[in-house]
Short mmCIF file of C-alpha atoms and ligand atoms in Angstrom, two decimals:
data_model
loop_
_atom_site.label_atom_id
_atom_site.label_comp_id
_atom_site.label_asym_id
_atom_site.label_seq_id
_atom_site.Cartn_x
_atom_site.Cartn_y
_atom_site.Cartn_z
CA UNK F 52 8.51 -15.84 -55.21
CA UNK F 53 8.43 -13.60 -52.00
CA UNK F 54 11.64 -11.41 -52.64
CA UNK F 55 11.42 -9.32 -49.67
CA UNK F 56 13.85 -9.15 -47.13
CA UNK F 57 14.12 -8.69 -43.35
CA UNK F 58 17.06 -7.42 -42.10
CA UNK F 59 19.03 -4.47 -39.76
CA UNK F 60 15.67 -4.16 -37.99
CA UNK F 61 13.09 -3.07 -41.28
CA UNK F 62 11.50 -4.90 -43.78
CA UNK F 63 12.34 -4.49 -47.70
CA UNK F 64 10.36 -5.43 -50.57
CA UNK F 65 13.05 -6.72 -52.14
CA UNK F 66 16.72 -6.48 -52.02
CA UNK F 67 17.67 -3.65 -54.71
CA UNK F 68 18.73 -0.64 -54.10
CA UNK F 69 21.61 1.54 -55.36
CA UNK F 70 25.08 1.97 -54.77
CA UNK F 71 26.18 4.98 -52.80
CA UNK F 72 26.77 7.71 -55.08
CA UNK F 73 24.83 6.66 -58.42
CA UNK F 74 21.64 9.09 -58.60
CA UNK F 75 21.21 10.15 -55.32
CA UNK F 76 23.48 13.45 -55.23
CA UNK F 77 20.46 15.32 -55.27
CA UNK F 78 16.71 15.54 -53.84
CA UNK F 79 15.26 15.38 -57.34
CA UNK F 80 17.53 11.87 -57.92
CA UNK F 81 16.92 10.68 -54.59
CA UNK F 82 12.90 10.88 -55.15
CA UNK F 83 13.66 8.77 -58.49
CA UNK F 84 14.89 6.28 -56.50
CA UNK F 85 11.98 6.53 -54.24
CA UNK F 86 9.73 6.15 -57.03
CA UNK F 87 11.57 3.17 -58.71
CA UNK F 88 11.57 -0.85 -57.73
CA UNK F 89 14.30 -0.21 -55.55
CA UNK F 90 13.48 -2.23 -51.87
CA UNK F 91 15.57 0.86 -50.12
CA UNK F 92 18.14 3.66 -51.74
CA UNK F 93 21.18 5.40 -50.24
CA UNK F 94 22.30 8.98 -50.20
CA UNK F 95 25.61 10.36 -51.52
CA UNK F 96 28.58 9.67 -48.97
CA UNK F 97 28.78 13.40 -47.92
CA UNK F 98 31.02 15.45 -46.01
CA UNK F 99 30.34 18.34 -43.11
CA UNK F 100 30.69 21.02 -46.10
CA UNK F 101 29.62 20.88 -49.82
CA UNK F 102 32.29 19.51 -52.31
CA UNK F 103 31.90 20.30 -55.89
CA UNK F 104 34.66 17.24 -56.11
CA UNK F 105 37.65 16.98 -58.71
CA UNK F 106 37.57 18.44 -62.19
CA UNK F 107 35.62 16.95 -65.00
CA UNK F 108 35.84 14.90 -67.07
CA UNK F 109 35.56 12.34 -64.02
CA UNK F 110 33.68 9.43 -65.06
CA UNK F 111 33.34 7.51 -68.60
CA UNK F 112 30.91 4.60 -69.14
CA UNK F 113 32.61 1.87 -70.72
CA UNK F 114 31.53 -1.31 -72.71
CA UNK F 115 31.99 -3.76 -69.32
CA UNK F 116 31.70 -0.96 -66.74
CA UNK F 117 32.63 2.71 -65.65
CA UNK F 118 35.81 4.66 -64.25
CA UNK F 119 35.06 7.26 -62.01
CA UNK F 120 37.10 10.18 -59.72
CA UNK F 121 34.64 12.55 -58.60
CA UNK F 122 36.13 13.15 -55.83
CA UNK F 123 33.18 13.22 -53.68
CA UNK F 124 30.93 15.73 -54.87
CA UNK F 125 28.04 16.62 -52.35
CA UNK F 126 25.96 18.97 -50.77
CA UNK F 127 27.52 18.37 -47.78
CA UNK F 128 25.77 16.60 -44.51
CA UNK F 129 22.96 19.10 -43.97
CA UNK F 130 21.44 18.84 -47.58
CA UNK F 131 20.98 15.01 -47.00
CA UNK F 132 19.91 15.31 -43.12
CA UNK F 133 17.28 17.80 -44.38
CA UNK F 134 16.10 15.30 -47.34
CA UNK F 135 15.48 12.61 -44.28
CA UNK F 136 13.65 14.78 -42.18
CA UNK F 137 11.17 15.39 -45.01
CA UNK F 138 11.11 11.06 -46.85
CA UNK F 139 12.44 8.76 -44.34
CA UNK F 140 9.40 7.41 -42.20
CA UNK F 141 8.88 4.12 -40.53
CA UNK F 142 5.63 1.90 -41.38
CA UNK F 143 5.37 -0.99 -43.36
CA UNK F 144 4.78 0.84 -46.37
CA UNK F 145 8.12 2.84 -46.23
CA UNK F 146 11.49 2.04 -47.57
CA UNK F 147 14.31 2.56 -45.34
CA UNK F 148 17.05 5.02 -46.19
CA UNK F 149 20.56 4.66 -46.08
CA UNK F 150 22.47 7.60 -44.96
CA UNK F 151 26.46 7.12 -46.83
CA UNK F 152 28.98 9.81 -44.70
CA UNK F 153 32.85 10.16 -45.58
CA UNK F 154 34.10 12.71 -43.67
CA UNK F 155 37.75 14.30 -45.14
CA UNK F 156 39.20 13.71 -41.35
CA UNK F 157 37.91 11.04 -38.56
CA UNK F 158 36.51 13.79 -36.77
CA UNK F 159 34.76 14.92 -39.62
CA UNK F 160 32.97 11.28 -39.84
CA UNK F 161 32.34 11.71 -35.93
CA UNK F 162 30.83 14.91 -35.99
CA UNK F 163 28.25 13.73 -38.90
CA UNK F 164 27.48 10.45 -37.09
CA UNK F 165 26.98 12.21 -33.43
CA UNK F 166 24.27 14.44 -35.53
CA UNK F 167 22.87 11.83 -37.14
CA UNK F 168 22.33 10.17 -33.81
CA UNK F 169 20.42 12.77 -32.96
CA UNK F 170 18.56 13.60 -35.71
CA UNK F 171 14.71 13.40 -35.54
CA UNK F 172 14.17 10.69 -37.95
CA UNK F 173 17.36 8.81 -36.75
CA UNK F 174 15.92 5.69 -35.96
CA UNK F 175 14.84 5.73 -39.53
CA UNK F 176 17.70 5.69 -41.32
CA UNK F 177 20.46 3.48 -41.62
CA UNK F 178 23.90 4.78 -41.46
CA UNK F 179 26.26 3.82 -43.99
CA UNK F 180 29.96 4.93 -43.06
CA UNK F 181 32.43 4.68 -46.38
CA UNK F 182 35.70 3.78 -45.45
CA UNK F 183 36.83 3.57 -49.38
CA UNK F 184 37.09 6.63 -51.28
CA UNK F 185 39.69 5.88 -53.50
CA UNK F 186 39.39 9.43 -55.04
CA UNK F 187 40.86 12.51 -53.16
CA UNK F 188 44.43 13.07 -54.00
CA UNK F 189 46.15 13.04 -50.89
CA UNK F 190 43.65 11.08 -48.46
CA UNK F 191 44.01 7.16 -48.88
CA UNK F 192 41.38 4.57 -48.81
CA UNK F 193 41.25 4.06 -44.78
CA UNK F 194 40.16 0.35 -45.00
CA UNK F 195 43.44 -0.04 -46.34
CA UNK F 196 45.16 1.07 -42.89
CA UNK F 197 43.88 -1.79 -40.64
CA UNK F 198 45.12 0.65 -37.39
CA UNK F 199 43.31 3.67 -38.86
CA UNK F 200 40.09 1.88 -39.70
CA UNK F 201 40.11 0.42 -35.78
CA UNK F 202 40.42 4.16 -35.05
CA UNK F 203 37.59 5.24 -36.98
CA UNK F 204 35.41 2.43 -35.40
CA UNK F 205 36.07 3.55 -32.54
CA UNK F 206 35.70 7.26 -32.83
CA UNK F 207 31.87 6.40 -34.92
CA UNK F 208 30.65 3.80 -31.76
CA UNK F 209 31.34 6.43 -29.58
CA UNK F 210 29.36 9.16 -30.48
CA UNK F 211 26.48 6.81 -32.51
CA UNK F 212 24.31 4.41 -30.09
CA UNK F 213 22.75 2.62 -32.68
CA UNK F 214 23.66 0.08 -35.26
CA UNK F 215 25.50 0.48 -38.59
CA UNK F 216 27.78 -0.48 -41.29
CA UNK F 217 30.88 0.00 -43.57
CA UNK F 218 31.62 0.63 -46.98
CA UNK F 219 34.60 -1.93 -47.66
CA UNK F 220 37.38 -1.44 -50.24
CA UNK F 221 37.81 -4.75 -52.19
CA UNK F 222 40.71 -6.66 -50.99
CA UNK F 223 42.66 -9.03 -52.81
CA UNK F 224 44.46 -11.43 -50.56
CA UNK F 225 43.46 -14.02 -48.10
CA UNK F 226 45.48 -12.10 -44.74
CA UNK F 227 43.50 -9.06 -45.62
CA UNK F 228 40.40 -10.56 -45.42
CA UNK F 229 41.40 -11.85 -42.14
CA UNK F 230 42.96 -8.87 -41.33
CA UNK F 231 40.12 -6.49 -41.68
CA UNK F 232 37.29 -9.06 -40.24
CA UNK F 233 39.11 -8.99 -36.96
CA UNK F 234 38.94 -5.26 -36.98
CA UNK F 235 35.34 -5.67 -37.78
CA UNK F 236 34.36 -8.29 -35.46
CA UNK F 237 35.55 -6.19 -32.48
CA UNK F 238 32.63 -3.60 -33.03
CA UNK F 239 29.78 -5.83 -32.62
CA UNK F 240 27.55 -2.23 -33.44
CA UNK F 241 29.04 -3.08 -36.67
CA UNK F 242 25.72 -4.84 -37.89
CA UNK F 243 26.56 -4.69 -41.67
CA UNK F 244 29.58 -4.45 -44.23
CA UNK F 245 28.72 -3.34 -47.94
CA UNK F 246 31.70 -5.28 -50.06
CA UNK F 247 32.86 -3.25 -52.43
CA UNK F 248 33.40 -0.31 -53.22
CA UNK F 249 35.17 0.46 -56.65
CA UNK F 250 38.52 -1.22 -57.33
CA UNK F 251 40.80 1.82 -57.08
CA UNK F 252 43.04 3.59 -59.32
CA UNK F 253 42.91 1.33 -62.44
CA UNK F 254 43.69 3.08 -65.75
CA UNK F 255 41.51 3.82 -68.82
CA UNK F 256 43.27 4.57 -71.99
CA UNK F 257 41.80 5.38 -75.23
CA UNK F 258 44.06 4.93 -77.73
CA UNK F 259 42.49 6.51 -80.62
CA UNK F 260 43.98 10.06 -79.38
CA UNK F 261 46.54 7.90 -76.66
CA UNK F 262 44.99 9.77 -73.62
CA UNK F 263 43.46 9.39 -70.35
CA UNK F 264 39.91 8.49 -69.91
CA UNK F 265 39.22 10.88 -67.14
CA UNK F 266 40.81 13.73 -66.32
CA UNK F 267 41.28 13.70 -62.08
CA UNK F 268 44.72 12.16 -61.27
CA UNK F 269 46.07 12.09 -64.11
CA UNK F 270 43.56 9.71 -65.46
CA UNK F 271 43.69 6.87 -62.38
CA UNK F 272 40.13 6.46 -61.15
CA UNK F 273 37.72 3.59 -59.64
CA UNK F 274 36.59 0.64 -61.88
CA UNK F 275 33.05 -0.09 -61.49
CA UNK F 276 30.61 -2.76 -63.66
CA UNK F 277 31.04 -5.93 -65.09
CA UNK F 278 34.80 -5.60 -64.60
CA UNK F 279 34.47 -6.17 -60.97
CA UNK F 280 31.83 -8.86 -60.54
CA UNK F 281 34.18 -11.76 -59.38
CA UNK F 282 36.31 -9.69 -56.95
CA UNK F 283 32.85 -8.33 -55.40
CA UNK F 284 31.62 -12.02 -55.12
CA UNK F 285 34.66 -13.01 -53.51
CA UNK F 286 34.56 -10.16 -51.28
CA UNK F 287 30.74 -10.95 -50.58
CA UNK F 288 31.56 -14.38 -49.36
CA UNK F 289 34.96 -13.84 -47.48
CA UNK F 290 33.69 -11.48 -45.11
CA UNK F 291 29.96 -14.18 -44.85
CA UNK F 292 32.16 -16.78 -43.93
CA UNK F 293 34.43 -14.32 -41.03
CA UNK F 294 31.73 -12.45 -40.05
CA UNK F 295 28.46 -14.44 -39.22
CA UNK F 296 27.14 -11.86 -36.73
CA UNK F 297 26.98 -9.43 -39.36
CA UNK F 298 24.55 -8.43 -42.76
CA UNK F 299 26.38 -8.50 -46.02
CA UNK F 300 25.55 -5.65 -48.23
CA UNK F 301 26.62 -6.75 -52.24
CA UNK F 302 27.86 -4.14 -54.72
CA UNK F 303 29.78 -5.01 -57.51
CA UNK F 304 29.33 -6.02 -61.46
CA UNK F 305 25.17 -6.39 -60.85
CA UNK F 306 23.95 -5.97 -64.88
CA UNK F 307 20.81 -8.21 -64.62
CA UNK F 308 18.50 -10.48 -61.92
CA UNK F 309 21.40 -13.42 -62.61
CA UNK F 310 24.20 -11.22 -61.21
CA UNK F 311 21.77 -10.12 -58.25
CA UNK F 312 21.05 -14.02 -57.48
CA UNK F 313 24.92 -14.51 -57.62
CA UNK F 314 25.43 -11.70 -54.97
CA UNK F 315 22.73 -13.40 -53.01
CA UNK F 316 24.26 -17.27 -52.86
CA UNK F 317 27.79 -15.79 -51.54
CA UNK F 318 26.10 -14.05 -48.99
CA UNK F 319 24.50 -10.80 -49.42
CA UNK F 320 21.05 -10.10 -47.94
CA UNK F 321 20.72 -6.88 -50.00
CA UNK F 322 22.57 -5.85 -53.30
CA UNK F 323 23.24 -2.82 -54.81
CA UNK F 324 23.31 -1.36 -58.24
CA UNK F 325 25.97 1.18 -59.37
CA UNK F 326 27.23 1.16 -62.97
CA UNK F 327 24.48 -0.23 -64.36
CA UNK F 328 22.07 2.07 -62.77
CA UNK F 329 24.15 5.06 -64.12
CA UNK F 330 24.00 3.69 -67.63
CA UNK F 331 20.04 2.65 -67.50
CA UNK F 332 18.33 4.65 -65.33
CA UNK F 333 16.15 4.01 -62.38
CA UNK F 334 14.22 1.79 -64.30
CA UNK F 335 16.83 -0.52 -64.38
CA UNK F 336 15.14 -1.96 -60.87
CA UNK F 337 11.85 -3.50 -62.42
CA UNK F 338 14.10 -4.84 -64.96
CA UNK F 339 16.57 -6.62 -62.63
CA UNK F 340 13.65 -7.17 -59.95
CA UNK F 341 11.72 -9.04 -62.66
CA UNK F 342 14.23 -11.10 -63.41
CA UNK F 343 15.76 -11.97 -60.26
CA UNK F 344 12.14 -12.86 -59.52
CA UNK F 345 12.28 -15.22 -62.84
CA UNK F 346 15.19 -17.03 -61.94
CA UNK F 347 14.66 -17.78 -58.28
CA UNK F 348 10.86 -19.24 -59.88
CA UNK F 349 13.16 -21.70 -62.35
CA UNK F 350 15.23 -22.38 -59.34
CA UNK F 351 12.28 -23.74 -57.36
CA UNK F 352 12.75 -20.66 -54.80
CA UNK F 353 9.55 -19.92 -52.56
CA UNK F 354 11.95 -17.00 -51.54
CA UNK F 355 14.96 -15.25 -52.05
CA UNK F 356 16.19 -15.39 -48.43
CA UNK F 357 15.88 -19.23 -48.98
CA UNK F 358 18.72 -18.51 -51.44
CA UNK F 359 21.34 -16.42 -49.25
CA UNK F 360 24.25 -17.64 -48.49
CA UNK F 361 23.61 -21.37 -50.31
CA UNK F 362 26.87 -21.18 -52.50
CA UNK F 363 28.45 -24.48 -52.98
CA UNK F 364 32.13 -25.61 -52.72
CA UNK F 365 33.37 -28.58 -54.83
CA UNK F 366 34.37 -31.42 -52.02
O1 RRO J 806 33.12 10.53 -55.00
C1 RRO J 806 33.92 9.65 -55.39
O2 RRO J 806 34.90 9.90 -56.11
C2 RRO J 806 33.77 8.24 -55.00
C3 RRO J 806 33.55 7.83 -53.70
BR1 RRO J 806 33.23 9.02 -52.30
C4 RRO J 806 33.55 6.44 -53.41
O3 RRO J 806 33.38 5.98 -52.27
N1 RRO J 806 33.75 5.58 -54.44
C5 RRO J 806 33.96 5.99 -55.70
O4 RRO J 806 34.15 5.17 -56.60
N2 RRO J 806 33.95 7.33 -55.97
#
């Protein structure tokens, strides 16, 4: 089964790669994700100055996925630009980096993308721009503000010529899907939405010692893993069906090759891996590589683009 995957203008050997902020804060975690089965990898959504984020604890594993308020951590923009000058290349051979910014204010997210426009190995790299931190106290999740994420669009196409995408909050009703892909659909540089980002501020609670999970905001934080698959899925296939023009990116509850295939029939061309890569490791891309490979073979697949998009209804 060919799993690779041509989309946004590069070629990927497959469709795996990880979710913004899981083990790629860093140049030695980044390389690890070079090195894995991954098809591409993204860097940590940064900001114009290094964060060292909220206070710890700020994430906890948990049996059917992960709370987290890290309140974006980083190196800041320069650490990351500098890591693409050095690994991001074109070529067949290559895989194509995605470059996450959230900048505290809109100029902030401007500023990083007019650099990034001009950056030497621009047309490299693949700008990612997260419009769902659900994390810092005080600054809400702007694809929550339909008016504020218009502004935002508008600030980004300004200053950056080239293609890019979004990094959606989930939503939960059917005039917020609607809602947002009209927003989205009047930025036609807009060439790819990555649905979801962590369902925000949910509560952990361990009731052995009747506390908090994590300690940032009083213990509310964003619910990754298995928790999440079906609202990812959904938001996968909402934003398919309203948006045509435009790549869907999955994220969301991906444990194994079965979860990645899922992600794939609602819609997504390439899905990423969050929790699960936190818990297992960068290994955890053969694994779920292998067996997405498996399934689409039982499936009668020849490929897994044959497979994107092909969800059913009942009539
Ligand atoms: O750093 C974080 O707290 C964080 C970010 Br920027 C994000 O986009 N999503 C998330 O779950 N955590």
């Amino acid at each position: 089964v060919d799993l690779s995957v041509s989309v946004l203008g590069h070629t990927f050997a497959n469709p795996l790669m990880n979710a913004a902020g899981v083990c790629c804060s860093t140049t030695e975690e980044l390389d690890s994700l070079l090195a894995s089965a991954s098809g591409t990898l993204i860097t940590k959504s940064c900001t114009a100055q290094q964060r060292d984020g909220n206070p710890a604890p700020r994430f906890k594993p948990l049996p059917l996925g992960s709370i987290n308020s890290m309140g974006l951590p980083n190196e800041g923009y320069e650490y990351y630009a500098e890591y693409v000058s050095h690994r991001a290349k074109g070529g067949a051979a290559a895989k194509p980096i995605f470059f996450s910014i959230s900048g505290m204010t809109m100029q902030d997210s401007a500023d990083m993308a007019a650099k990034l426009a001009a950056h030497p190995q621009g047309a490299n790299v693949l700008l990612e721009l997260n419009l769902s931190c659900p994390n810092v106290p005080g600054k809400p999740q702007i694809g929550y503000d339909m008016q504020d994420m218009r502004r935002y669009l508008e600030a980004v196409t300004a200053v950056y010529p080239r293609p890019f995408g979004v990094k959606l909050p989930p939503y939960f009703d059917m005039a917020h899907f609607d809602q947002a892909a009209e927003v989205l659909n009047a930025f036609p540089s807009v060439a790819f939405l990555t649905c979801i980002n962590s369902v925000g501020n949910g509560l952990v609670i361990d009731d052995t010692c009747d506390t908090v999970a994590i300690k940032p905001k009083n213990g509310f934080g964003g619910i990754g893993g298995e928790y999440v698959l079906p609202t990812a899925l959904a938001n996968v296939n909402a934003f398919r069906t309203r948006c045509p023009e435009k790549v869907i990116i999955g994220c969301g509850g991906v444990l194994c090759g079965r979860d990645a295939y899922q992600h794939l029939l609602a819609g997504a061309s390439l899905v990423q891996v969050g929790t699960q890569l936190w818990k297992e490791g960068p290994d955890a891309f053969r694994r779920i590589r292998d067996e997405l490979q498996a399934h689409l073979a039982r499936k009668g697949y020849g490929a897994d683009r044959d497979a994107i998009g092909k969800l059913k209804v009942i009539e």
